[in-house]
Amino acid sequence: MNKKIIISIIAGSVMLGGSGCKKFLDVNNDPAAATNVTDALLVGGAELTTAFNIAGGYPARTAAFWTQQLGYDQPAPEWDTYKVTASDVDNTWSFDMYPQILNNLKILQDQATTASHPHAAGMGKILMAYNMAVTTDLWNAVPYSQGFTGFGNLKPKYDTQESIYTSINTLLDDAIALLAQEDASGSVGDKDLIYGSDPEKWTAFAYFLKARFALRLTYAPGKVAATQAQAALTALAKAFPDASFNPGVTFGTKSGSEAPWNQFTVKWGSVAVSSTFLTLLQSTNDPRLPVMVDPVKKGTGYRGRIIGSDQIDIDSLSGVGQFFAAADQSVYLATYDEQLFIKAEATFLTAGFAAAQPVLKSAVEAHMERCGLNPASAAVQAYITAKCTLTAANAYEVIMTQKYISNYLSLESYNDWRRTNFPKLTVVENAYQGITTIPRRWVYPASENETNAQPEQPGKLTDRVWWDTKQ
């Protein structure tokens, strides 16, 4: 790893009240250390950490457990039964998100702006917007406006989620303007793991995020659902034209370079598809079942993990399908099928279920195609007719349940469940400390509670973030 990146990681941990401050300050100065780091290394490093540690890491795994897509074949309490403590979330905050991703992205934006590299600055702003949304959606109020001032402020205040979402929208608007400028520097080039520095694709991603976040605030205090939905539709007009624009990082088959879901489900073991998710697919004769879920290794057929029940032989439970657990699978920060589901919901909220029907059909077909199925096949079309026909009474639940399937192993399944309460889920067996509702957020990390006391701490798993209001 480039020495400057290591330095910025250390500085970020101290700056934000991370644990181990004294140990970090004892590091000797290296006269041979690099004095700067290139745009290319900052972009590539932030993308890799975002894909592996965030979109495919602990936040996404927690989302998969809490929305009952996966279960952990271990005695309760565990992740899937809501045992996530302040110490458990320390690494995501104090090592992954703030130092490795957000702080380095702030360095990238500043130095790219100074050097007149508008495309690199635009990429940095989009990645910052994506990751700030993940951070505030997990914790609610978090540092932003005072979060990157170095040793001048070791106790940054927490900004409200409402203000952070305003800043996120500004980041995306600024990025779009930067990417529209001429930039012959090639300062990132093919080190951009997502789009190879294609400004058209980065701009489409920015518009996609504007649409996603417009719907995120559908039921936020002071917001009007139809207005937010229309904002999403307006942004989608300039977002992804097709699935070739899906922003993802592809991993490899060599030892240590495998995709995060491969390492988690295959190498770690004890992870199974939950009975809730499996039953949903089985009860609807979903053609995606053999793609999304593996049969049991001992015996025949499929068996889901009943979350919170007694541990059994993991080989007697169904695992994540090989398509999603492959070593060289891509981790996507967004997909074209998610975009179509956003459009389906937004169309329903603005124009009703009949107008949303053809959009939903296209969304389901797009996900079937991503799973390697022929969307025009008789099996797929029969499924769509039987399970995706909208009425005034069922439209919202059908759209969001289909989106939940499409967002398998994605953080968005948890965000959408909190926002809409679809699909309908109930508390699992043997929930940690007798918790009676599915968690709505993370508690603040232990390192912050200890070194950067704020009024919002420590938080409770059952507290709601600002935008989460739908009962």
Short mmCIF file of C-alpha atoms in Angstrom, two decimals, residues 69 277 280-281 284 286-288 292 337-338 341 344 360-361 363-365 367-368 370 383-384 386-390 395-408 416 422-423:
data_model
loop_
_atom_site.label_atom_id
_atom_site.label_comp_id
_atom_site.label_asym_id
_atom_site.label_seq_id
_atom_site.Cartn_x
_atom_site.Cartn_y
_atom_site.Cartn_z
CA GLN A 69 -32.21 -13.15 3.17
CA PHE A 277 -36.22 -15.89 1.66
CA LEU A 280 -40.72 -16.67 -0.74
CA LEU A 281 -38.99 -18.06 -3.82
CA THR A 284 -44.09 -18.40 -6.00
CA ASP A 286 -39.66 -18.22 -8.88
CA PRO A 287 -37.42 -19.22 -11.82
CA ARG A 288 -34.48 -17.54 -10.07
CA MET A 292 -29.93 -17.52 -6.09
CA ASP A 337 -32.71 -3.50 -12.61
CA GLU A 338 -32.70 -1.48 -9.38
CA PHE A 341 -37.64 -0.75 -9.73
CA ALA A 344 -41.75 1.48 -11.02
CA LEU A 360 -42.42 -3.39 -13.08
CA LYS A 361 -42.48 -6.02 -15.82
CA ALA A 363 -37.66 -4.42 -13.93
CA VAL A 364 -38.32 -8.09 -13.19
CA GLU A 365 -37.19 -9.06 -16.68
CA HIS A 367 -33.17 -8.92 -13.00
CA MET A 368 -33.99 -12.27 -14.56
CA ARG A 370 -28.85 -10.40 -14.79
CA TYR A 383 -44.13 -15.97 -13.27
CA ILE A 384 -44.57 -12.30 -14.13
CA ALA A 386 -48.93 -14.81 -11.89
CA LYS A 387 -46.94 -12.83 -9.32
CA CYS A 388 -46.33 -9.36 -10.73
CA THR A 389 -49.80 -8.24 -11.78
CA LEU A 390 -50.63 -5.03 -9.96
CA ALA A 395 -49.24 -2.61 -5.98
CA TYR A 396 -46.86 -1.18 -3.39
CA GLU A 397 -46.20 -4.49 -1.71
CA VAL A 398 -45.67 -6.34 -5.00
CA ILE A 399 -43.25 -3.71 -6.35
CA MET A 400 -41.19 -3.60 -3.17
CA THR A 401 -41.18 -7.37 -2.66
CA GLN A 402 -39.90 -7.86 -6.19
CA LYS A 403 -37.29 -5.18 -5.58
CA TYR A 404 -36.28 -7.00 -2.38
CA ILE A 405 -35.60 -10.13 -4.43
CA SER A 406 -33.70 -8.12 -7.03
CA ASN A 407 -31.59 -6.46 -4.32
CA TYR A 408 -30.46 -9.80 -2.92
CA ASP A 416 -36.15 -0.10 1.41
CA PHE A 422 -42.06 -4.13 2.65
CA PRO A 423 -41.64 -7.03 2.46
#
